[in-house]
Coordinates of N, CA and C and ligand atoms in Angstrom, one line a residue:
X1 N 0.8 -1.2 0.0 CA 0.0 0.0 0.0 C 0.9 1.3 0.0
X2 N 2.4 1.1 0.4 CA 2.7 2.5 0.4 C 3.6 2.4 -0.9
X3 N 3.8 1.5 -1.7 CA 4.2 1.8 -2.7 C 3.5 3.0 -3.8
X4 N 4.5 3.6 -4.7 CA 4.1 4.7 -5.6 C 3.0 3.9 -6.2
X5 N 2.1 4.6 -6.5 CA 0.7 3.5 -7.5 C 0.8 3.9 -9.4
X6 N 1.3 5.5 -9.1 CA 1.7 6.0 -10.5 C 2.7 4.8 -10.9
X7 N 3.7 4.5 -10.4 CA 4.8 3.6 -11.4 C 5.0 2.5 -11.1
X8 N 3.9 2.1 -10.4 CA 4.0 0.3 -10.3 C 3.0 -0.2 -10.5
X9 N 1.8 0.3 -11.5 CA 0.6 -0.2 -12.0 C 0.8 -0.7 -13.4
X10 N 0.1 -1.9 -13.6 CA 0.0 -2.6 -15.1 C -0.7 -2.1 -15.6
X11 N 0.1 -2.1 -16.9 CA -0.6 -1.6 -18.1 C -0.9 -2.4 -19.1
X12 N -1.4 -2.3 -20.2 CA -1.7 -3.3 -21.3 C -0.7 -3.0 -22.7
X13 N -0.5 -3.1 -23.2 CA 0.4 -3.2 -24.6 C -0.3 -3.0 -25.5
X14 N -1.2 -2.0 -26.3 CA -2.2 -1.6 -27.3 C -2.4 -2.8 -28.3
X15 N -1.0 -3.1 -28.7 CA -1.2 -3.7 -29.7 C -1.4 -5.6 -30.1
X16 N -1.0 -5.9 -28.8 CA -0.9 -7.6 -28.3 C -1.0 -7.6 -27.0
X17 N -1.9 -6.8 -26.2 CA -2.1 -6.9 -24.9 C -0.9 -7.6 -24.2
X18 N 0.1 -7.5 -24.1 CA 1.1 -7.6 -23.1 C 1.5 -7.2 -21.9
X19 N 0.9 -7.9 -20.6 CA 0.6 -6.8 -19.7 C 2.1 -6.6 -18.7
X20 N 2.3 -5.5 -18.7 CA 3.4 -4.3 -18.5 C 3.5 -3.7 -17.6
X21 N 4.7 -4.2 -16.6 CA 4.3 -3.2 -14.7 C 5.5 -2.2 -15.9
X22 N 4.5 -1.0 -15.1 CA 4.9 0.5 -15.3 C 6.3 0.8 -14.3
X23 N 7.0 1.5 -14.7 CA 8.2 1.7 -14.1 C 8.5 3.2 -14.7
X24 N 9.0 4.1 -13.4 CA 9.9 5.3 -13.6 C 10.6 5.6 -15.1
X25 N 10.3 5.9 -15.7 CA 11.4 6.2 -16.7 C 12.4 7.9 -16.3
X26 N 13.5 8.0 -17.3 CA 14.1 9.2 -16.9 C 13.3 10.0 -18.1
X27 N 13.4 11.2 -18.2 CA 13.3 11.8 -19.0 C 13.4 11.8 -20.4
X28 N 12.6 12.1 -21.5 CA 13.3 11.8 -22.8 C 12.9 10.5 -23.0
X29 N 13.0 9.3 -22.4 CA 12.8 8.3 -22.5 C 11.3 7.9 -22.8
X30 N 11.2 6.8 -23.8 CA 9.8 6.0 -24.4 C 10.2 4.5 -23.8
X31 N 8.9 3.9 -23.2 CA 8.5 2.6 -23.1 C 8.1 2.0 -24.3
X32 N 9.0 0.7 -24.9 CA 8.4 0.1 -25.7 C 8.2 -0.9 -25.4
X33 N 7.0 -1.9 -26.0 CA 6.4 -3.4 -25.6 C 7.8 -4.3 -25.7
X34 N 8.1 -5.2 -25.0 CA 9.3 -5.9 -25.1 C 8.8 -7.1 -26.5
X35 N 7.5 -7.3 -26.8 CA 7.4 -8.4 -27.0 C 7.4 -7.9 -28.8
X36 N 6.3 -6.5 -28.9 CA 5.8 -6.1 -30.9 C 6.4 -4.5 -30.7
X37 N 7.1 -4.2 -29.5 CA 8.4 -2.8 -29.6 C 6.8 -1.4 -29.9
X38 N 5.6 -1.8 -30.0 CA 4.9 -0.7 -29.9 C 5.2 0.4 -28.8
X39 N 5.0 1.9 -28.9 CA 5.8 2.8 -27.6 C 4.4 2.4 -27.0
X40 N 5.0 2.1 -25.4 CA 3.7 2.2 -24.3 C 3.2 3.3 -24.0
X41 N 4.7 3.8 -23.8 CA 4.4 5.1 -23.1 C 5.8 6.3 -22.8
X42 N 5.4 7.5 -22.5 CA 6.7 8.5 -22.8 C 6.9 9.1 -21.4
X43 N 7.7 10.1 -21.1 CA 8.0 10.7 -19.8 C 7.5 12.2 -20.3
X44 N 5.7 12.1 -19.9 CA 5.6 13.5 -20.4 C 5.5 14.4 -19.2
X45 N 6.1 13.8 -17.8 CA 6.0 14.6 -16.4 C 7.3 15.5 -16.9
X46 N 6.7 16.7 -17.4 CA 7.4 18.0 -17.3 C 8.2 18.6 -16.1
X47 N 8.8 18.8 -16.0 CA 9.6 19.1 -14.4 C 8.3 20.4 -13.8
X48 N 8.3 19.9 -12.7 CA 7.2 20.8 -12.0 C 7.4 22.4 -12.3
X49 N 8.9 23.3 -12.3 CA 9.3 24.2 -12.3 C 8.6 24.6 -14.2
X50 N 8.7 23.4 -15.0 CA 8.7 23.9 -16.4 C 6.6 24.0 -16.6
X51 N 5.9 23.4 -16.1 CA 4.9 23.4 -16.1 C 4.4 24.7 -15.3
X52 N 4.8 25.1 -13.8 CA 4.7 26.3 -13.3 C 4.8 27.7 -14.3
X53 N 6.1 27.4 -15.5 CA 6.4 28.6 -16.1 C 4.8 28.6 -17.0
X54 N 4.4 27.5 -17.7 CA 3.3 27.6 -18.5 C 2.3 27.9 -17.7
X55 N 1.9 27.4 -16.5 CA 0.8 28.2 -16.1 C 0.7 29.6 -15.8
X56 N 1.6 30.2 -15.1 CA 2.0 31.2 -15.2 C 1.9 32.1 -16.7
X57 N 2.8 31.7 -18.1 CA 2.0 32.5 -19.0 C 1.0 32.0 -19.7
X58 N 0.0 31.2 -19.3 CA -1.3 31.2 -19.8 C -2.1 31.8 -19.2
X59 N -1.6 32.1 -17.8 CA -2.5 33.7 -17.1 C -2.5 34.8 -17.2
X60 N -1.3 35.2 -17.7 CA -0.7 36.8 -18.6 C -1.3 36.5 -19.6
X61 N -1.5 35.4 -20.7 CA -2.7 35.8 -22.1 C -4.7 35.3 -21.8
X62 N -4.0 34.9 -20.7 CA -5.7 34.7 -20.1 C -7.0 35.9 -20.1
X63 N -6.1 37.2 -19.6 CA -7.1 37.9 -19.4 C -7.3 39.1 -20.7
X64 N -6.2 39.4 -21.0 CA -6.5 40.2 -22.6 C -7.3 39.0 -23.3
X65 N -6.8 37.8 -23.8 CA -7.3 36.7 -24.5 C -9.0 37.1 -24.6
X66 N -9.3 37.4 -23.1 CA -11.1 37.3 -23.1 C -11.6 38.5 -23.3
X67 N -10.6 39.6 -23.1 CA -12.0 40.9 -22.5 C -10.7 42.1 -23.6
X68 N -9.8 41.6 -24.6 CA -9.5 42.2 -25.5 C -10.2 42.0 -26.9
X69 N -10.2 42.7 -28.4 CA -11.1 42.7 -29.1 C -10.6 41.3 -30.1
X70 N -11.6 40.4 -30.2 CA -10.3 39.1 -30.8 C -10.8 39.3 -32.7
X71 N -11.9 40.2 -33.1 CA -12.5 40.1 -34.5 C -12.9 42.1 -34.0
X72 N -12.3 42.3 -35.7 CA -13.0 43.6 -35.9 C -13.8 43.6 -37.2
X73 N -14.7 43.6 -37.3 CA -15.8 43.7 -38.2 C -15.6 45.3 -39.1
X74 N -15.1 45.4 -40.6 CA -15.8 46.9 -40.8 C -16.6 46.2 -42.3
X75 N -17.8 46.8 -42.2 CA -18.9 46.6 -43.0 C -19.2 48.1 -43.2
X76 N -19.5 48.3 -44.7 CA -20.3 49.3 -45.3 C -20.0 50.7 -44.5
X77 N -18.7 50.7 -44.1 CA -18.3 52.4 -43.2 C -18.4 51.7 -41.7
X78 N -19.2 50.8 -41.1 CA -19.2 51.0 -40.0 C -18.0 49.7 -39.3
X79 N -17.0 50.1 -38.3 CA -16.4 48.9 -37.4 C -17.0 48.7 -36.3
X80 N -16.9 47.1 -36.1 CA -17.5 46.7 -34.9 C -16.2 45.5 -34.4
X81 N -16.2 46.0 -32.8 CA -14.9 44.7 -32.5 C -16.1 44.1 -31.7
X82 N -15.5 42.9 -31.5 CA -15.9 42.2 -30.7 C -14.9 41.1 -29.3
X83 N -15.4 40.9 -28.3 CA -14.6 40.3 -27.6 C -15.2 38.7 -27.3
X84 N -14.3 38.5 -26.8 CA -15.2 36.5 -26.6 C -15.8 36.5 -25.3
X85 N -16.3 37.4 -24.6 CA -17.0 37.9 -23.6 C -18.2 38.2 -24.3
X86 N -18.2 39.4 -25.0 CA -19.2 40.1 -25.6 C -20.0 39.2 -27.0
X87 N -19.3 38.3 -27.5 CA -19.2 36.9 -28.5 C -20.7 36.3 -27.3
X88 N -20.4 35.8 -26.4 CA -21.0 35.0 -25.5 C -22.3 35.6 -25.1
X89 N -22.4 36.9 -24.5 CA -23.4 37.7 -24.3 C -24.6 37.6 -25.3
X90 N -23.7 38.2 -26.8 CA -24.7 38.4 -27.7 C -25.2 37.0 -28.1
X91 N -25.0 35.7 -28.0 CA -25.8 35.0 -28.2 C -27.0 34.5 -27.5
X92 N -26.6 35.0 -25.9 CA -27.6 34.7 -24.8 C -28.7 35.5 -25.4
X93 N -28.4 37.1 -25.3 CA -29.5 38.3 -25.7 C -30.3 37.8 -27.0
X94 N -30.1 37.3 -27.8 CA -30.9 36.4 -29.0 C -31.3 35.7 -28.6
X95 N -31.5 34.9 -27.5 CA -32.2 33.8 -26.8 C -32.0 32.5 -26.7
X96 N -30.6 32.3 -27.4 CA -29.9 31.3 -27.6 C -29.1 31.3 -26.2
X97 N -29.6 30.9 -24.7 CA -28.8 31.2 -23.6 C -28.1 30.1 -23.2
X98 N -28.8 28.5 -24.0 CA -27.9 27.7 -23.8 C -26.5 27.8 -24.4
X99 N -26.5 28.0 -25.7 CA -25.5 28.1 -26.7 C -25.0 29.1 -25.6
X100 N -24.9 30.3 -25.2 CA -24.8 31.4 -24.5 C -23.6 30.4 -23.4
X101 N -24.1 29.9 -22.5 CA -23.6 29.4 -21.1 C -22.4 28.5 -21.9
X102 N -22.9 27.3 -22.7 CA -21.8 26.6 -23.2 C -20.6 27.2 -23.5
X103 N -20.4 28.7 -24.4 CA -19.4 29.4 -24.9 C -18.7 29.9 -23.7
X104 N -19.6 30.5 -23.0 CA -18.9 30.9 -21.8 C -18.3 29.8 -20.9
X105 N -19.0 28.7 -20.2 CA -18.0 27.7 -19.6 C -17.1 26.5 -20.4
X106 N -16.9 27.0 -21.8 CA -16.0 26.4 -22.8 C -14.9 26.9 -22.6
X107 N -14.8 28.5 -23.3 CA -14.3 29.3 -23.6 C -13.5 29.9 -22.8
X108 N -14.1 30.4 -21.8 CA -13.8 31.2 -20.6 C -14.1 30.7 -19.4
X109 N -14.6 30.6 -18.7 CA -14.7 29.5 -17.0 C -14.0 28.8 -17.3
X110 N -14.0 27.7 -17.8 CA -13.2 25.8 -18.0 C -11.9 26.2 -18.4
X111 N -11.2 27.3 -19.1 CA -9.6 27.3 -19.2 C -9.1 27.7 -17.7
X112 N -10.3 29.3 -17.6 CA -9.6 29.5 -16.1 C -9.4 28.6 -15.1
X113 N -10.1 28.0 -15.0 CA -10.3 27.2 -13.8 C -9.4 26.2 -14.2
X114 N -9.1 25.4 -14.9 CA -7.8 24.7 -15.1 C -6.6 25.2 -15.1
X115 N -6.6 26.3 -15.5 CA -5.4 26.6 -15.5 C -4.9 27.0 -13.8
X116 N -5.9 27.6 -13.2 CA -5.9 28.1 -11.8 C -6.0 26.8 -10.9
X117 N -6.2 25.4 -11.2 CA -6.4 24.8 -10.3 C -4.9 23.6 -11.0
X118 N -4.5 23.9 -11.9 CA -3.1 23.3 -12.2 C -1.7 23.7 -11.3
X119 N -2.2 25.2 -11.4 CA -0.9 26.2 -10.8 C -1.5 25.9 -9.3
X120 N -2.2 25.9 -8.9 CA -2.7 25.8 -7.3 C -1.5 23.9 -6.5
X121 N -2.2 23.3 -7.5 CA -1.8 21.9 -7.4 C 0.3 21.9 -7.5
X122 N 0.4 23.0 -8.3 CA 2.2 22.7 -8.4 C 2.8 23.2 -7.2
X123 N 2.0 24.4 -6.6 CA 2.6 25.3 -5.7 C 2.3 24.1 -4.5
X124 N 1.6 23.8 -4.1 CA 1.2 22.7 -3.5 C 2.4 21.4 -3.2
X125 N 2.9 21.2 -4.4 CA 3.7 19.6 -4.6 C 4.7 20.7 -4.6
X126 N 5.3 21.8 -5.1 CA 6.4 22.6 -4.5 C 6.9 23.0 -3.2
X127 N 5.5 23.5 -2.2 CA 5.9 23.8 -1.0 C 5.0 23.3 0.1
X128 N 3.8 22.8 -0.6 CA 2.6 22.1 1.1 C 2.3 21.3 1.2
X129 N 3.1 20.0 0.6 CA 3.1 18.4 0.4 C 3.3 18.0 1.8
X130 N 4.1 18.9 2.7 CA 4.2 18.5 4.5 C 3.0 18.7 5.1
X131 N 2.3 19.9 4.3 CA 0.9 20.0 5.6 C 0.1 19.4 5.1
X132 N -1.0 18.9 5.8 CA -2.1 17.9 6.2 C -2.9 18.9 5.2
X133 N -3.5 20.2 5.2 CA -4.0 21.0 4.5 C -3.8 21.3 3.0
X134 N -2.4 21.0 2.6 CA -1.7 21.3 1.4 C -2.4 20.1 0.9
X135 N -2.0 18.9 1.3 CA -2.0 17.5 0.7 C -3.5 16.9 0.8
X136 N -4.4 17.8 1.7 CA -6.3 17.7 1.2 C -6.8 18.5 0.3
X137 N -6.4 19.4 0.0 CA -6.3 19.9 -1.1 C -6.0 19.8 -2.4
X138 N -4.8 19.7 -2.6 CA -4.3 18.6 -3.5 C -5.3 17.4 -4.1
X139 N -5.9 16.4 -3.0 CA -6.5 15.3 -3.4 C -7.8 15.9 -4.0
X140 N -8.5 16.8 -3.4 CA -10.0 17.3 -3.4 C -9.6 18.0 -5.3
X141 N -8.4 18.8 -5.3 CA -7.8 19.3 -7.0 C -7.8 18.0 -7.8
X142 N -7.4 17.1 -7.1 CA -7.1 16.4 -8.5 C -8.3 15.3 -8.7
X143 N -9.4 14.9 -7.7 CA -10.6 14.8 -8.0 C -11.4 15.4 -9.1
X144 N -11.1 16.7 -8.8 CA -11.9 17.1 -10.3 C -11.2 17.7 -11.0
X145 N -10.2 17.6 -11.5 CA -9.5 17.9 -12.7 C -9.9 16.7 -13.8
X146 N -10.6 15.9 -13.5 CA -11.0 15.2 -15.2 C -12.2 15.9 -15.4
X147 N -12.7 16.5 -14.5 CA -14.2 17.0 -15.2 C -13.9 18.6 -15.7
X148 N -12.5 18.8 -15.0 CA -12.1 20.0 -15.7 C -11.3 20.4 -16.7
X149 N -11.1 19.6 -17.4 CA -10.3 19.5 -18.4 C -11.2 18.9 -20.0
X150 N -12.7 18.0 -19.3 CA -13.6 17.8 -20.3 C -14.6 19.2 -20.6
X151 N -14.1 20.2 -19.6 CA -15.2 20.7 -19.7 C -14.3 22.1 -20.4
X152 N -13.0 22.2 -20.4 CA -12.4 23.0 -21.5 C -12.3 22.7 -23.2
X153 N -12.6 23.4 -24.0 CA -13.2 23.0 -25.4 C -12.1 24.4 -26.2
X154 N -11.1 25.0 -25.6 CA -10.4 26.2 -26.4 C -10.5 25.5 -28.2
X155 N -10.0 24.5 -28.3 CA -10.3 23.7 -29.5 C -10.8 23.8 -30.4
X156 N -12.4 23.5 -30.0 CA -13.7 23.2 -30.8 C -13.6 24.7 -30.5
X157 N -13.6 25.8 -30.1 CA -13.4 27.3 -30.1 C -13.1 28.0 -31.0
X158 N -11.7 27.9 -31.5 CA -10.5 28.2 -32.0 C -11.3 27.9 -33.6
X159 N -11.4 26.9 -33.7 CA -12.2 26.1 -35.0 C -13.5 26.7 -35.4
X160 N -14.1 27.0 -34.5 CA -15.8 27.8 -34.9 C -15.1 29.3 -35.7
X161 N -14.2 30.0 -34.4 CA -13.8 31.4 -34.6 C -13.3 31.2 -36.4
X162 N -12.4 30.3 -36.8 CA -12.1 30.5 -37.7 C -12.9 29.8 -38.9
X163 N -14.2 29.2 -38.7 CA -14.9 29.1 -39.9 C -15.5 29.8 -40.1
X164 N -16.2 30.9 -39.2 CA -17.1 31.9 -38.9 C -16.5 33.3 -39.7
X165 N -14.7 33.3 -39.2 CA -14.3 34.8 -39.6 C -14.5 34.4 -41.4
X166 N -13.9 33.3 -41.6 CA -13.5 32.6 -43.3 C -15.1 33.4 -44.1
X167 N -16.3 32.6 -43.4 CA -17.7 33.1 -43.6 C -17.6 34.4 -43.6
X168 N -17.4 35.6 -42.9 CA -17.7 36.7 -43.0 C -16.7 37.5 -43.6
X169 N -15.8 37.0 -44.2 CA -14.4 37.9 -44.8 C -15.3 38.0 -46.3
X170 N -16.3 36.9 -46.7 CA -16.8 37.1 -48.1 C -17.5 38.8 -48.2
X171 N -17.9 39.3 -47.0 CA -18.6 40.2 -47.3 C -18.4 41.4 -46.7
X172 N -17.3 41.8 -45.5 CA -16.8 42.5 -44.9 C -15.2 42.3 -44.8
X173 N -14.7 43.4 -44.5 CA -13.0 43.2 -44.1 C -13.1 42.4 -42.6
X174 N -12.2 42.3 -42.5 CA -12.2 41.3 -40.8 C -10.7 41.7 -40.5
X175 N -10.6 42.3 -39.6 CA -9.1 42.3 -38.9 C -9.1 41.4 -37.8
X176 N -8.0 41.4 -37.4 CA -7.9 40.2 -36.2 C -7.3 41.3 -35.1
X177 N -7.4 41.6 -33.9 CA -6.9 42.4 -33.0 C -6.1 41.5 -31.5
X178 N -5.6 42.6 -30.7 CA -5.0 42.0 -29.5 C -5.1 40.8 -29.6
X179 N -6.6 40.9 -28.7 CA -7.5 39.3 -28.5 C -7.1 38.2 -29.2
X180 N -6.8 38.5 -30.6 CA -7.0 37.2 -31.3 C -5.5 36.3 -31.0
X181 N -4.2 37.3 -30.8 CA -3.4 36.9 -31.0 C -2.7 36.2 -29.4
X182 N -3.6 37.0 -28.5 CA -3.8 36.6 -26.8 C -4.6 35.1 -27.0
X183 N -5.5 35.2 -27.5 CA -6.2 33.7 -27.5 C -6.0 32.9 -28.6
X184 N -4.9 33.1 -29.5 CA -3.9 31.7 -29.9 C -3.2 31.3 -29.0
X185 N -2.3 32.5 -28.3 CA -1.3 31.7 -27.3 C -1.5 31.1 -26.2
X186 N -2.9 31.4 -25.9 CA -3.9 31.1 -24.6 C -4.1 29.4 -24.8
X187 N -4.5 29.5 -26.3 CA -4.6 28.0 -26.9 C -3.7 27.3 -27.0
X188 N -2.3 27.8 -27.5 CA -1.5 26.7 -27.4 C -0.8 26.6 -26.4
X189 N -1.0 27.8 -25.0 CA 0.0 27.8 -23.9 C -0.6 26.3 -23.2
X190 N -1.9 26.3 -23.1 CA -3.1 25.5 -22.5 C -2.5 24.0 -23.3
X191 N -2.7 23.6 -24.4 CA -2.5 22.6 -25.5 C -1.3 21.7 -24.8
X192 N 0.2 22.7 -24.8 CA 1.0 22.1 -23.9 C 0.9 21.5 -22.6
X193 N 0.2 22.9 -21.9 CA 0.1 22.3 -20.3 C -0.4 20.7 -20.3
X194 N -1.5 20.7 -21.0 CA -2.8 19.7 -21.2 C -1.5 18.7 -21.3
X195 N -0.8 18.6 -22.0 CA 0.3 17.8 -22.9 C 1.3 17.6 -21.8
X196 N 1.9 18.0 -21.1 CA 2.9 17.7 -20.1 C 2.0 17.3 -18.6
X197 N 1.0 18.1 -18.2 CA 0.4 17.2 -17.3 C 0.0 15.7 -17.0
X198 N 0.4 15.2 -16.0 CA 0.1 14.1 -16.1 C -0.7 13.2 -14.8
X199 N -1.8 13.1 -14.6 CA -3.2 13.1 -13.6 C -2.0 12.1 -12.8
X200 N -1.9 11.1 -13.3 CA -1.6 9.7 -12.7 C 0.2 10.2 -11.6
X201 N 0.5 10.6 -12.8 CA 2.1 11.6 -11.7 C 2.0 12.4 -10.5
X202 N 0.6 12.9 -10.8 CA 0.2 13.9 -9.5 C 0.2 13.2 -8.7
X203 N -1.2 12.1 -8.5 CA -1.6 11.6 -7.5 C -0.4 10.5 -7.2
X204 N 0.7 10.1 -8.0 CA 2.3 9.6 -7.2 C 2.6 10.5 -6.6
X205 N 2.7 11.6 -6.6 CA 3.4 13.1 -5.7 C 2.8 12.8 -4.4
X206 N 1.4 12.4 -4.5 CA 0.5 12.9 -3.4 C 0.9 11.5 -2.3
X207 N 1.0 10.4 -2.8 CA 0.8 9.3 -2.5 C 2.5 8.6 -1.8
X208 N 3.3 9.2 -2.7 CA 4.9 9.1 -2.6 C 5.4 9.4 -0.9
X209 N 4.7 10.4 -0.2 CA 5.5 11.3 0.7 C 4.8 10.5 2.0
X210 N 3.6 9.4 2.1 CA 3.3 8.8 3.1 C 3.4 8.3 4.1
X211 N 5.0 8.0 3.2 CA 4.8 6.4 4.2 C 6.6 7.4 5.3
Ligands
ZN1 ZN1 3.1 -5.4 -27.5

């Protein structure tokens, strides 16, 4: 029981089910099946310090990203910007309030809140892994971090914005402002984190220091 559970759980072999006790790797380093050399698996535990830097700047493009102008509309003399705040609003005020809420806890709630509950969780395994408080915490974070990470969609986002602008460039100019170029990097700062995070490493952090 007080063994690490992150690196000494079996895994399966995708490709000839070969079942596989998981082991530490260093860095850099890929697991391959001993038996058809398929990769099992990689060392995507980013050093805590390098994942801290990403959360950190996905909070600097976090808040221009939402409440800067990400689309400038000029039609027939008139400009209109728009923000992905104001994006969200104006769908609710049409009546469309579910579409409305979706955009908003896609778009904006579900990054922040991941992002805020990833950096919460490092500072944590950096410095309050000794207190009883740090390390309840921690467990209660990483309980819901799968429902927070389904419930971020920057993605399917990113994808709408740009069939939408493609659609409206036929008939108006379209600039792209601040915003747009805050919520690319918001996107791919996020993309990485998503990508170096690793649920199962956490809860070894949490589980490591017990015994
Ligand atoms: Zn295999």
């Amino acid at each position: 029981m007080h063994e690490n559970t992150a690196e000494n759980s079996v895994i399966l072999c995708r490709s000839c089910d070969l079942a596989i006790r998981k082991r530490a790797l260093p860095t850099g380093v890929r697991a391959l099946c001993p038996r058809c050399n398929t990769a099992l698996y990689d060392t995507p535990y980013c050093s805590v310090n390098g994942m801290l830097a990403l959360c950190i700047t996905a909070l600097v493009f976090y808040f221009p990203a939402n409440f800067f102008p990400v689309l400038e509309i000029h039609f027939l003399g008139s400009i209109r910007t728009t923000t992905v705040f104001q994006g969200a609003f104006a769908v609710f005020d049409q009546g469309y309030w579910v579409v409305g809420i979706a955009v908003l806890a896609a778009a904006v709630v579900g990054p922040g809140l991941l992002i805020l509950s990833i950096l919460i969780q490092l500072l944590i395994v950096k410095w309050g892994l000794d207190s009883p408080l740090g390390r309840h915490s921690l467990k209660q974070l990483l309980k819901f971090q799968g429902l927070l990470s389904q419930l971020t969609m920057l993605e399917i986002y990113v994808i709408s914005f740009l069939v939408s602008s493609f659609q409206l460039s036929d008939f108006s100019d379209i600039y792209f402002g601040m915003g747009t170029f805050c919520f690319t990097m918001l996107f791919l700062v996020t993309l990485f984190l998503q990508r170096e995070y690793d649920i199962e490493h956490m809860w070894g952090l949490l589980m490591q220091e017990r015994h």
